[in-house]
Short mmCIF file of C-alpha atoms in Angstrom, two decimals:
data_model
loop_
_atom_site.label_atom_id
_atom_site.label_comp_id
_atom_site.label_asym_id
_atom_site.label_seq_id
_atom_site.Cartn_x
_atom_site.Cartn_y
_atom_site.Cartn_z
CA MET A 12 -0.06 -0.10 -0.15
CA ALA A 13 1.16 3.23 -0.60
CA ALA A 14 1.99 5.99 2.13
CA PRO A 15 -0.75 7.99 2.66
CA ILE A 16 0.92 11.22 1.61
CA ARG A 17 -1.52 14.29 1.63
CA TYR A 18 0.62 16.96 2.50
CA ILE A 19 3.69 18.13 0.82
CA PHE A 20 6.37 20.52 1.74
CA VAL A 21 9.24 22.20 0.75
CA LEU A 22 11.57 24.60 2.45
CA MET A 23 14.07 25.93 -0.38
CA MET A 24 17.07 27.32 0.97
CA GLU A 25 20.33 29.54 -0.62
CA ASN A 26 23.43 29.22 -2.49
CA ARG A 27 25.20 25.94 -0.44
CA SER A 28 26.87 22.87 -2.40
CA PHE A 29 26.61 19.46 -1.28
CA ASP A 30 30.30 19.03 -0.22
CA HIS A 31 30.05 22.42 1.62
CA MET A 32 27.41 21.39 3.82
CA LEU A 33 27.51 17.36 4.36
CA GLY A 34 30.82 16.42 2.44
CA PHE A 35 32.81 15.91 5.72
CA SER A 36 29.32 14.34 7.39
CA GLY A 37 30.78 11.06 7.21
CA ILE A 38 27.25 9.59 7.41
CA SER A 39 26.58 5.89 6.53
CA GLY A 40 23.03 4.25 6.19
CA ALA A 41 21.12 2.02 3.89
CA ASP A 42 20.84 2.39 0.37
CA ALA A 43 17.40 3.23 -0.54
CA GLU A 44 17.04 0.96 -3.35
CA THR A 45 18.88 -1.95 -2.13
CA GLY A 46 18.72 -1.77 1.85
CA GLN A 47 22.43 -2.52 1.63
CA ARG A 48 24.65 -0.57 3.80
CA THR A 49 26.24 2.17 1.81
CA LEU A 50 28.45 5.48 2.54
CA LEU A 51 27.12 9.02 1.54
CA ASN A 52 29.38 10.50 -1.82
CA GLY A 53 30.98 12.90 0.35
CA LEU A 54 35.13 13.85 0.65
CA THR A 55 37.96 11.83 1.20
CA GLY A 56 40.07 15.00 1.73
CA ASN A 57 42.24 14.64 -1.17
CA GLU A 58 40.15 16.86 -3.39
CA PHE A 59 41.59 20.26 -4.50
CA ASN A 60 41.55 23.05 -7.19
CA THR A 61 44.67 24.99 -8.71
CA PHE A 62 45.08 28.33 -9.07
CA ASP A 63 48.29 29.98 -9.87
CA ASP A 64 50.19 26.84 -9.53
CA VAL A 65 49.22 26.65 -5.93
CA ARG A 66 47.13 23.46 -4.67
CA TYR A 67 43.85 24.77 -2.73
CA PRO A 68 42.54 21.21 -0.83
CA VAL A 69 39.27 20.90 0.44
CA SER A 70 39.36 21.15 4.30
CA SER A 71 37.31 21.62 7.78
CA PRO A 72 35.68 23.58 9.28
CA ALA A 73 34.00 26.36 7.31
CA ASP A 74 33.41 29.76 8.60
CA TYR A 75 29.91 30.52 9.58
CA VAL A 76 29.90 33.87 7.91
CA MET A 77 31.80 34.39 4.19
CA PRO A 78 34.12 37.52 4.09
CA VAL A 79 33.46 37.83 0.45
CA GLY A 80 30.00 36.62 -1.24
CA PRO A 81 31.29 33.78 -4.13
CA HIS A 82 29.64 34.50 -7.68
CA HIS A 83 27.45 32.17 -9.08
CA ASP A 84 25.82 33.78 -12.44
CA PHE A 85 26.03 31.73 -15.64
CA GLN A 86 29.42 32.39 -16.78
CA ASP A 87 30.69 32.43 -13.07
CA VAL A 88 29.65 28.28 -12.84
CA PHE A 89 30.87 27.80 -16.56
CA LEU A 90 34.23 28.78 -15.24
CA GLN A 91 33.71 26.85 -11.85
CA LEU A 92 32.60 23.54 -13.95
CA THR A 93 35.07 23.83 -16.78
CA GLY A 94 38.23 25.81 -15.48
CA ARG A 95 37.59 28.35 -18.88
CA GLU A 96 36.12 31.54 -19.24
CA LEU A 97 32.84 31.53 -21.15
CA GLU A 98 33.56 32.86 -24.61
CA PRO A 99 30.52 34.76 -26.74
CA GLN A 100 29.13 32.44 -29.51
CA PRO A 101 26.52 32.49 -31.86
CA GLY A 102 23.70 29.93 -31.30
CA GLU A 103 22.90 27.08 -29.15
CA LEU A 104 25.51 26.67 -26.26
CA LYS A 105 27.13 23.28 -26.17
CA TYR A 106 28.65 22.89 -22.78
CA PRO A 107 32.45 21.62 -23.06
CA GLU A 108 34.15 18.94 -20.77
CA ILE A 109 33.67 19.44 -16.85
CA THR A 110 36.33 18.88 -14.77
CA MET A 111 35.12 20.83 -11.69
CA SER A 112 38.79 22.63 -11.54
CA GLY A 113 37.82 26.58 -11.55
CA PHE A 114 36.38 27.41 -8.16
CA VAL A 115 39.17 29.06 -6.56
CA GLU A 116 39.98 31.01 -9.69
CA SER A 117 36.35 32.17 -10.02
CA TYR A 118 36.31 33.02 -5.85
CA VAL A 119 39.52 34.94 -6.43
CA ASP A 120 37.88 36.87 -9.31
CA ALA A 121 34.89 37.64 -6.93
CA ALA A 122 37.02 39.05 -4.19
CA LYS A 123 38.83 41.09 -6.72
CA LYS A 124 35.80 42.90 -8.05
CA ALA A 125 34.47 43.13 -4.51
CA GLY A 126 37.53 45.09 -3.65
CA HIS A 127 38.68 42.74 -1.04
CA LYS A 128 42.23 41.96 -0.31
CA ASP A 129 42.29 40.29 2.75
CA TYR A 130 40.88 37.04 1.86
CA ASP A 131 42.22 33.37 1.39
CA PRO A 132 41.73 32.02 -1.92
CA GLY A 133 41.09 28.48 -0.21
CA GLU A 134 38.05 29.37 1.19
CA ILE A 135 35.78 28.37 -1.26
CA MET A 136 37.25 24.59 -0.71
CA LYS A 137 36.06 24.69 3.20
CA CYS A 138 33.44 22.52 4.34
CA TYR A 139 31.36 22.54 7.63
CA ALA A 140 32.24 19.97 9.77
CA PRO A 141 29.07 17.78 11.20
CA GLU A 142 29.10 19.35 14.86
CA GLN A 143 29.00 22.93 13.21
CA LEU A 144 25.34 21.75 11.10
CA PRO A 145 23.69 19.92 13.77
CA VAL A 146 20.26 20.46 12.60
CA LEU A 147 20.90 19.08 8.68
CA ASN A 148 23.20 16.41 9.99
CA ALA A 149 20.30 15.48 12.63
CA LEU A 150 17.98 15.14 9.70
CA ALA A 151 20.33 13.44 7.42
CA ARG A 152 20.59 10.66 9.63
CA GLU A 153 16.98 10.66 10.75
CA PHE A 154 15.29 10.40 7.55
CA ALA A 155 16.65 9.90 3.95
CA VAL A 156 19.44 12.00 2.40
CA CYS A 157 19.75 12.53 -1.37
CA ASP A 158 23.79 12.57 -2.66
CA GLN A 159 22.96 12.63 -6.07
CA TRP A 160 20.49 16.03 -6.31
CA PHE A 161 21.78 18.44 -8.57
CA SER A 162 20.64 22.08 -9.24
CA SER A 163 18.36 22.02 -12.59
CA LEU A 164 20.97 24.09 -14.47
CA PRO A 165 24.46 25.46 -14.07
CA GLY A 166 23.37 28.91 -12.96
CA PRO A 167 21.83 31.40 -10.55
CA THR A 168 18.70 31.50 -8.08
CA TRP A 169 15.71 32.52 -10.25
CA PRO A 170 16.07 29.79 -13.08
CA ASN A 171 16.70 27.42 -10.47
CA ARG A 172 13.64 28.66 -8.50
CA PHE A 173 11.56 28.52 -11.26
CA PHE A 174 12.49 24.48 -11.91
CA VAL A 175 11.36 23.49 -8.16
CA ASN A 176 7.65 24.86 -9.17
CA ALA A 177 7.50 25.07 -13.05
CA ALA A 178 9.94 22.23 -13.77
CA SER A 179 11.56 24.83 -16.16
CA ALA A 180 12.81 28.24 -16.28
CA GLY A 181 11.24 29.61 -19.08
CA GLY A 182 14.34 30.06 -21.04
CA LEU A 183 15.81 32.24 -18.32
CA ASP A 184 19.78 31.18 -17.87
CA HIS A 185 20.92 33.99 -15.84
CA SER A 186 19.99 36.73 -13.17
CA PRO A 187 17.78 38.89 -14.61
CA ASP A 188 18.53 42.88 -14.54
CA LEU A 189 16.22 45.98 -13.95
CA GLU A 190 15.73 46.66 -17.55
CA GLU A 191 14.47 43.37 -18.23
CA THR A 192 12.14 42.86 -15.44
CA VAL A 193 10.80 46.32 -15.75
CA GLU A 194 10.18 45.15 -19.95
CA TRP A 195 8.41 42.20 -18.60
CA GLU A 196 5.92 44.08 -16.57
CA THR A 197 5.64 46.91 -19.26
CA HIS A 198 4.60 44.71 -22.28
CA LEU A 199 3.73 41.41 -20.59
CA GLU A 200 2.27 42.11 -17.26
CA GLY A 201 1.63 39.92 -14.36
CA GLY A 202 5.07 38.21 -13.89
CA PHE A 203 7.21 35.50 -15.77
CA ARG A 204 5.24 33.10 -17.45
CA PHE A 205 5.22 29.15 -18.30
CA GLU A 206 3.90 27.30 -21.38
CA ASN A 207 2.15 25.12 -18.48
CA GLY A 208 2.03 27.14 -15.90
CA SER A 209 3.23 26.27 -11.94
CA ILE A 210 2.49 23.95 -9.40
CA LEU A 211 1.47 27.01 -7.15
CA THR A 212 -1.25 28.04 -9.79
CA ARG A 213 -2.46 24.39 -11.04
CA PRO A 214 -6.14 25.10 -10.63
CA ASN A 215 -6.73 21.12 -9.41
CA LEU A 216 -4.39 21.47 -6.77
CA THR A 217 -4.20 23.35 -3.36
CA SER A 218 -0.84 25.21 -2.86
CA ALA A 219 0.15 28.02 -0.47
CA VAL A 220 3.28 29.83 -0.28
CA TYR A 221 4.97 31.57 3.01
CA ALA A 222 7.50 34.08 3.04
CA GLY A 223 10.11 34.87 5.71
CA ASP A 224 9.63 38.74 4.54
CA ARG A 225 8.31 40.79 1.82
CA LEU A 226 10.71 39.47 -0.69
CA CYS A 227 9.50 35.98 -2.10
CA ILE A 228 11.00 35.11 -5.48
CA ALA A 229 7.79 32.92 -6.08
CA ARG A 230 5.92 36.06 -6.53
CA ALA A 231 7.99 36.42 -9.74
CA THR A 232 5.80 34.03 -11.46
CA ALA A 233 2.57 35.20 -13.10
CA GLY A 234 -0.11 33.90 -11.10
CA VAL A 235 1.20 34.52 -7.59
CA HIS A 236 -0.01 37.56 -6.25
CA ALA A 237 0.92 39.34 -3.01
CA GLY A 238 -2.17 38.98 -1.35
CA GLU A 239 -1.92 35.11 -1.59
CA VAL A 240 1.68 35.10 -0.04
CA ARG A 241 1.23 34.51 3.77
CA PRO A 242 4.39 35.46 6.06
CA TYR A 243 5.79 32.53 7.79
CA SER A 244 5.16 33.82 10.89
CA ASP A 245 1.71 32.54 10.58
CA PHE A 246 2.50 28.94 9.32
CA LYS A 247 2.86 27.43 12.80
CA LEU A 248 -0.96 28.60 13.69
CA ASP A 249 -1.96 27.76 9.95
CA LEU A 250 -0.92 24.34 10.69
CA TYR A 251 -3.82 24.00 13.37
CA GLN A 252 -6.48 27.02 12.05
CA ARG A 253 -6.66 26.66 8.68
CA PRO A 254 -6.89 23.92 5.95
CA VAL A 255 -3.54 23.26 4.92
CA ALA A 256 -2.64 23.22 1.58
CA GLN A 257 -1.66 19.89 -0.41
CA TYR A 258 1.28 21.54 -1.60
CA THR A 259 2.93 24.20 0.63
CA PHE A 260 6.15 26.12 -0.25
CA ILE A 261 8.53 27.96 1.91
CA GLU A 262 10.86 30.62 1.26
CA PRO A 263 13.32 32.30 4.11
CA ARG A 264 14.02 35.52 4.83
CA TYR A 265 16.38 37.11 2.50
CA GLY A 266 17.36 40.21 4.95
CA ASP A 267 19.22 43.42 3.71
CA VAL A 268 19.57 42.67 0.08
CA TRP A 269 20.29 46.25 -0.78
CA ASP A 270 23.91 46.40 0.50
CA ASP A 271 24.41 42.46 -0.64
CA SER A 272 24.70 41.88 3.18
CA TYR A 273 21.69 39.62 3.43
CA ALA A 274 22.12 40.50 7.38
CA THR A 275 19.11 39.65 9.27
CA GLY A 276 18.29 37.08 7.10
CA ASN A 277 17.64 33.07 7.43
CA SER A 278 18.27 31.96 3.94
CA GLN A 279 22.02 30.96 4.29
CA HIS A 280 23.13 33.31 1.82
CA PRO A 281 26.86 33.21 2.08
CA ARG A 282 26.99 36.66 3.19
CA ASP A 283 24.98 35.91 6.50
CA ASP A 284 25.35 33.57 9.34
CA VAL A 285 24.99 29.74 8.41
CA LEU A 286 23.29 29.33 11.69
CA HIS A 287 20.23 31.38 11.28
CA GLY A 288 19.38 29.09 8.46
CA GLU A 289 20.15 26.18 10.60
CA ALA A 290 16.96 27.63 13.34
CA LEU A 291 14.92 27.91 10.55
CA ILE A 292 15.19 24.38 9.39
CA LYS A 293 14.91 23.12 12.98
CA GLU A 294 11.73 25.46 13.33
CA VAL A 295 10.23 24.09 9.99
CA TYR A 296 10.45 20.47 10.88
CA GLU A 297 9.36 20.97 14.44
CA GLN A 298 6.05 22.73 13.78
CA ILE A 299 5.35 19.99 10.97
CA ARG A 300 6.17 17.17 13.16
CA GLN A 301 4.17 18.49 15.89
CA SER A 302 1.40 19.02 14.21
CA PRO A 303 -1.65 17.48 13.40
CA VAL A 304 -0.85 16.71 9.62
CA TRP A 305 2.84 15.06 10.44
CA GLU A 306 1.37 11.60 9.68
CA GLU A 307 0.33 12.54 6.12
CA SER A 308 3.26 14.57 5.28
CA LEU A 309 6.16 14.58 3.34
CA LEU A 310 8.71 17.90 3.68
CA ILE A 311 11.89 18.74 1.30
CA VAL A 312 14.55 20.70 2.37
CA THR A 313 16.81 21.38 -0.02
CA TRP A 314 19.00 24.42 -1.53
CA ASP A 315 18.55 26.40 -5.17
CA GLU A 316 21.96 25.97 -6.51
CA HIS A 317 25.77 25.79 -5.06
CA GLY A 318 26.24 29.63 -4.59
CA GLY A 319 29.92 29.22 -5.90
CA PHE A 320 31.03 26.75 -3.09
CA TYR A 321 32.82 23.61 -4.33
CA ASP A 322 31.59 20.03 -5.05
CA HIS A 323 33.57 17.13 -6.41
CA VAL A 324 30.58 15.38 -8.38
CA THR A 325 30.74 15.94 -12.31
CA PRO A 326 26.95 16.91 -12.76
CA PRO A 327 25.60 15.03 -15.60
CA PRO A 328 24.22 15.96 -19.05
CA ALA A 329 19.85 16.81 -18.27
CA PRO A 330 16.90 16.31 -20.33
CA ALA A 331 15.62 19.53 -21.66
CA PRO A 332 12.06 20.71 -20.43
CA GLY A 333 11.20 21.13 -24.38
CA ASP A 334 8.23 23.68 -23.24
CA MET A 335 7.80 26.87 -25.69
CA ARG A 336 9.30 30.00 -24.05
CA LEU A 337 6.88 32.87 -23.34
CA MET A 338 8.97 35.51 -22.50
CA PRO A 339 11.31 37.50 -24.90
CA PRO A 340 14.00 35.64 -26.60
CA ALA A 341 16.76 37.69 -24.21
CA VAL A 342 15.99 35.86 -21.30
CA ASN A 343 18.31 33.23 -23.15
CA LYS A 344 21.00 35.33 -22.75
CA TYR A 345 23.84 32.52 -23.35
CA GLY A 346 22.19 30.20 -25.70
CA PHE A 347 21.62 27.55 -23.31
CA PRO A 348 19.28 25.03 -24.23
CA PHE A 349 19.02 23.44 -20.39
CA ASP A 350 20.47 19.91 -21.39
CA GLN A 351 22.80 20.22 -18.51
CA TYR A 352 22.61 20.03 -14.59
CA GLY A 353 24.17 22.20 -12.12
CA VAL A 354 26.46 21.40 -9.20
CA ARG A 355 25.04 19.18 -6.55
CA VAL A 356 23.36 20.66 -3.33
CA PRO A 357 22.22 19.08 -0.45
CA ALA A 358 18.66 17.51 0.25
CA VAL A 359 16.71 15.89 2.71
CA VAL A 360 13.58 14.21 2.77
CA ILE A 361 11.57 13.88 5.53
CA SER A 362 8.34 11.95 6.39
CA PRO A 363 7.25 8.98 8.93
CA TRP A 364 6.54 7.11 6.25
CA ILE A 365 10.57 7.21 5.45
CA PRO A 366 12.84 4.43 7.16
CA LYS A 367 15.52 5.65 9.60
CA ASN A 368 19.00 6.48 8.20
CA VAL A 369 18.61 6.08 4.22
CA ILE A 370 21.06 6.91 1.70
CA ASP A 371 19.49 7.35 -1.53
CA HIS A 372 22.14 7.74 -4.64
CA ARG A 373 19.34 8.02 -7.14
CA LEU A 374 19.45 11.09 -9.61
CA TYR A 375 17.38 14.13 -8.59
CA ASP A 376 16.99 17.80 -9.52
CA HIS A 377 14.33 20.35 -8.48
CA ALA A 378 12.00 19.17 -11.20
CA SER A 379 11.56 15.85 -8.67
CA VAL A 380 9.42 18.15 -6.78
CA PRO A 381 6.71 18.48 -9.26
CA ALA A 382 7.32 15.05 -10.51
CA THR A 383 6.48 13.97 -6.98
CA VAL A 384 3.41 16.24 -6.94
CA ALA A 385 2.22 15.14 -9.66
CA ASP A 386 2.81 11.35 -8.12
CA VAL A 387 1.03 12.20 -5.18
CA PHE A 388 -2.03 14.02 -6.54
CA GLY A 389 -2.49 12.16 -9.81
CA LEU A 390 -1.60 15.04 -11.61
CA PRO A 391 0.12 15.31 -15.35
CA ARG A 392 3.73 16.00 -15.85
CA MET A 393 4.35 19.56 -16.78
CA THR A 394 7.49 19.59 -19.33
CA GLN A 395 9.94 16.82 -20.20
CA ARG A 396 12.18 17.60 -17.66
CA ASP A 397 9.87 16.61 -14.71
CA ALA A 398 8.38 13.57 -16.80
CA LYS A 399 11.78 12.25 -16.63
CA ALA A 400 12.84 12.81 -13.15
CA ASN A 401 12.78 10.37 -10.21
CA SER A 402 9.85 10.67 -7.84
CA LEU A 403 10.63 11.04 -4.25
CA LEU A 404 7.41 8.83 -3.32
CA SER A 405 9.42 5.98 -3.66
CA LEU A 406 10.92 6.81 -0.27
CA ALA A 407 8.37 6.56 1.54
CA THR A 408 8.23 2.58 1.78
CA LEU A 409 7.13 1.80 5.52
CA SER A 410 3.37 0.17 5.90
CA GLU A 411 2.85 2.23 8.57
CA PRO A 412 4.32 5.70 9.80
CA ARG A 413 7.38 5.39 12.21
CA ALA A 414 6.49 6.16 16.07
CA ASP A 415 10.07 7.09 17.01
CA CYS A 416 11.08 10.49 14.87
CA LEU A 417 12.64 13.20 16.39
CA VAL A 418 10.13 15.68 18.15
CA ALA A 419 12.97 18.03 18.65
CA LEU A 420 16.25 18.51 16.96
CA PRO A 421 19.52 19.98 18.31
CA ASP A 422 20.05 23.88 18.86
CA PRO A 423 22.11 25.25 16.34
CA LYS A 424 25.23 27.05 18.00
CA ARG A 425 28.79 27.88 17.21
CA THR A 426 30.95 25.01 18.35
CA ALA A 427 32.75 25.69 21.78
CA PRO A 428 35.74 26.65 21.31
CA PRO A 429 35.37 28.24 18.19
CA PRO A 430 37.09 26.20 15.41
CA ARG A 431 39.24 29.03 14.25
CA GLN A 432 39.29 32.49 14.20
CA GLU A 433 36.52 33.75 11.90
CA ALA A 434 37.41 35.36 8.70
CA LYS A 435 36.84 39.25 8.55
CA PRO A 436 34.40 40.48 6.63
CA GLY A 437 34.50 41.99 3.22
CA LYS A 438 33.47 45.08 2.02
CA LEU A 439 29.53 45.70 1.59
CA LEU A 440 27.85 47.87 -1.38
CA GLU A 441 27.47 51.44 -0.90
CA PRO A 442 24.36 53.54 -1.08
CA THR A 443 26.17 55.16 -4.26
CA ASP A 444 27.13 51.72 -5.89
CA SER A 445 25.37 51.06 -8.98
CA VAL A 446 21.55 49.00 -8.67
CA THR A 447 22.99 46.47 -11.13
CA GLU A 448 25.29 44.40 -8.93
CA GLY A 449 24.03 41.15 -7.53
CA HIS A 450 20.47 40.07 -7.72
CA LEU A 451 19.27 43.37 -6.27
CA PRO A 452 17.31 43.89 -9.34
CA GLY A 453 15.25 40.72 -9.23
CA PHE A 454 14.26 41.57 -5.90
CA LEU A 455 13.21 44.81 -7.12
CA HIS A 456 11.00 42.88 -9.48
CA LEU A 457 9.07 41.61 -6.89
CA LEU A 458 8.52 44.78 -5.39
CA LEU A 459 7.74 46.10 -8.94
CA ARG A 460 5.05 43.61 -9.21
CA THR A 461 3.65 44.07 -5.66
CA ASP A 462 3.42 47.53 -6.25
CA LEU A 463 1.39 47.53 -9.42
CA GLU A 464 -0.99 44.82 -7.69
CA LEU A 465 -1.80 47.35 -4.86
CA SER A 466 -1.87 50.70 -7.10
CA PRO A 467 -4.89 52.24 -8.98
CA PRO A 468 -4.23 50.99 -12.93
CA GLU A 469 -3.92 54.78 -13.54
CA GLN A 470 -0.85 55.02 -11.66
CA ARG A 471 0.80 52.24 -13.74
CA GLU A 472 2.84 54.14 -16.09
CA GLU A 473 3.97 56.22 -13.21
CA ILE A 474 5.35 53.23 -11.12
CA LEU A 475 7.08 51.82 -14.41
CA ALA A 476 9.05 54.90 -14.83
CA ARG A 477 9.84 55.09 -11.16
CA VAL A 478 11.46 51.87 -11.38
CA ARG A 479 13.01 52.18 -14.36
CA ALA A 480 15.18 55.66 -12.69
CA ILE A 481 16.19 53.67 -10.15
CA ARG A 482 20.05 53.80 -10.31
CA THR A 483 21.61 53.43 -6.91
CA ARG A 484 21.18 51.00 -3.90
CA ALA A 485 20.19 54.04 -2.05
CA ASP A 486 17.31 54.68 -4.66
CA ALA A 487 16.38 51.18 -4.44
CA GLU A 488 16.36 50.80 -0.58
CA GLN A 489 14.37 53.95 -0.53
CA TYR A 490 11.75 52.42 -3.20
CA MET A 491 11.94 49.14 -1.38
CA ARG A 492 10.87 50.43 2.07
CA GLU A 493 8.15 52.39 0.27
CA VAL A 494 6.48 49.08 -1.07
CA SER A 495 6.94 47.07 1.66
CA GLU A 496 5.17 50.20 3.88
CA LYS A 497 2.00 49.63 1.34
CA HIS A 498 2.19 45.91 1.27
CA ALA A 499 1.82 46.31 5.14
CA ALA A 500 -1.02 48.68 5.43
CA ALA A 501 -2.97 46.75 2.67
CA SER A 502 -2.33 43.58 4.77
CA GLY A 503 -3.78 45.35 7.89
CA ALA A 504 -6.49 46.68 6.20
CA THR A 505 -7.21 43.20 4.74
CA THR A 506 -6.93 41.60 8.33
CA LYS A 507 -8.96 44.18 10.01
CA SER A 508 -11.84 43.69 7.23
#
């Protein structure tokens, strides 16, 4: 009998590779397919990258906060995977041989561009000791850890996050810039579109989105409206007092994005303390574990992409989604045909119907989420990517739910004594710096969509012109503050009414 899963929850964190988080965990367990004893595909300690004739090996422990934010846009990942610079070429990009040899070189480039002189090139090769991440390691040992889960493309946050809910990036292979996103709203209106939609907007599936703050990347998708995104602070109570959606997607708090610090966040972005994200994972698990829906639930915790951190496993070729692209041709900046997976990321799959201490060596990517949703709720697959993806439902093999699942996870805290001196923090972007750096343009798109939704139609052109005129990070911060206040006022009015 198939496990009676009625509720699927997904918590997607930010920017960490598998080896960086779990490579030195030393986990052994039962193979998900054979039941035989097996080892997690982690590090031996002999893996390395070479830069300027210096060998930089993997090492442990890692810093809780990175001094420099590693770069991970499409051209950066190309260098990390191939050891080569991406050269412009006409037509469709044919990905060359992958050597996993350019991580240090890419990190050095990022540090130089940030004007940071006091850095260690080998920082990007450092991986956490298991005691540094007690929550993630406890879940990986208590349920199922997938050690062949790859990001859906060798690129950045936005297209990888699209894959988890649409099994496609709609042709987007890079971080969108401000001009691009304003163009979307000017001529298309209503967000990024996919031929077959998203599992967040399927009429025959109930879904919910929770966000840690006003910034919710799922809002970039057409059909996901500001009023439908619930604050994560309501999540625990909603598990008891509201009908629980069949599919729930949870986004972390990204924090201060305007200066690229991500301070006050809990997404595990490299510039913020990794333990803040550990605390969020613990909280989400414990709230579901102690709720009335626990025995009918499946929780997936994964990361959108590797964030520039080293991993030793070569990503394999991937099936292209094969869907029609509805957005302008410019979204496919590099001619990428989506036939190559990105770097491996951590993923743990949690349910009382999963045996304890399972290691799954089967191939997964973010499209395994919509594949699993399709299997559980009897829905058609959306693209060729999720049609060919492995479903996670096969992990729920028990005939009755476990009674021994942890009720509470360890508290995340710095190991004492500290493993070593923290690296010095790198330079933050200044208010006068250009708005074009990093992911800020994408976040501004989210707020632009909210602003347009909350404003009368006659203000549309004025709002678009306002966002087009943003040049500095100070301009961006001011606009973000104004829209957040407007959103808060609208939410309060809705609550009172």
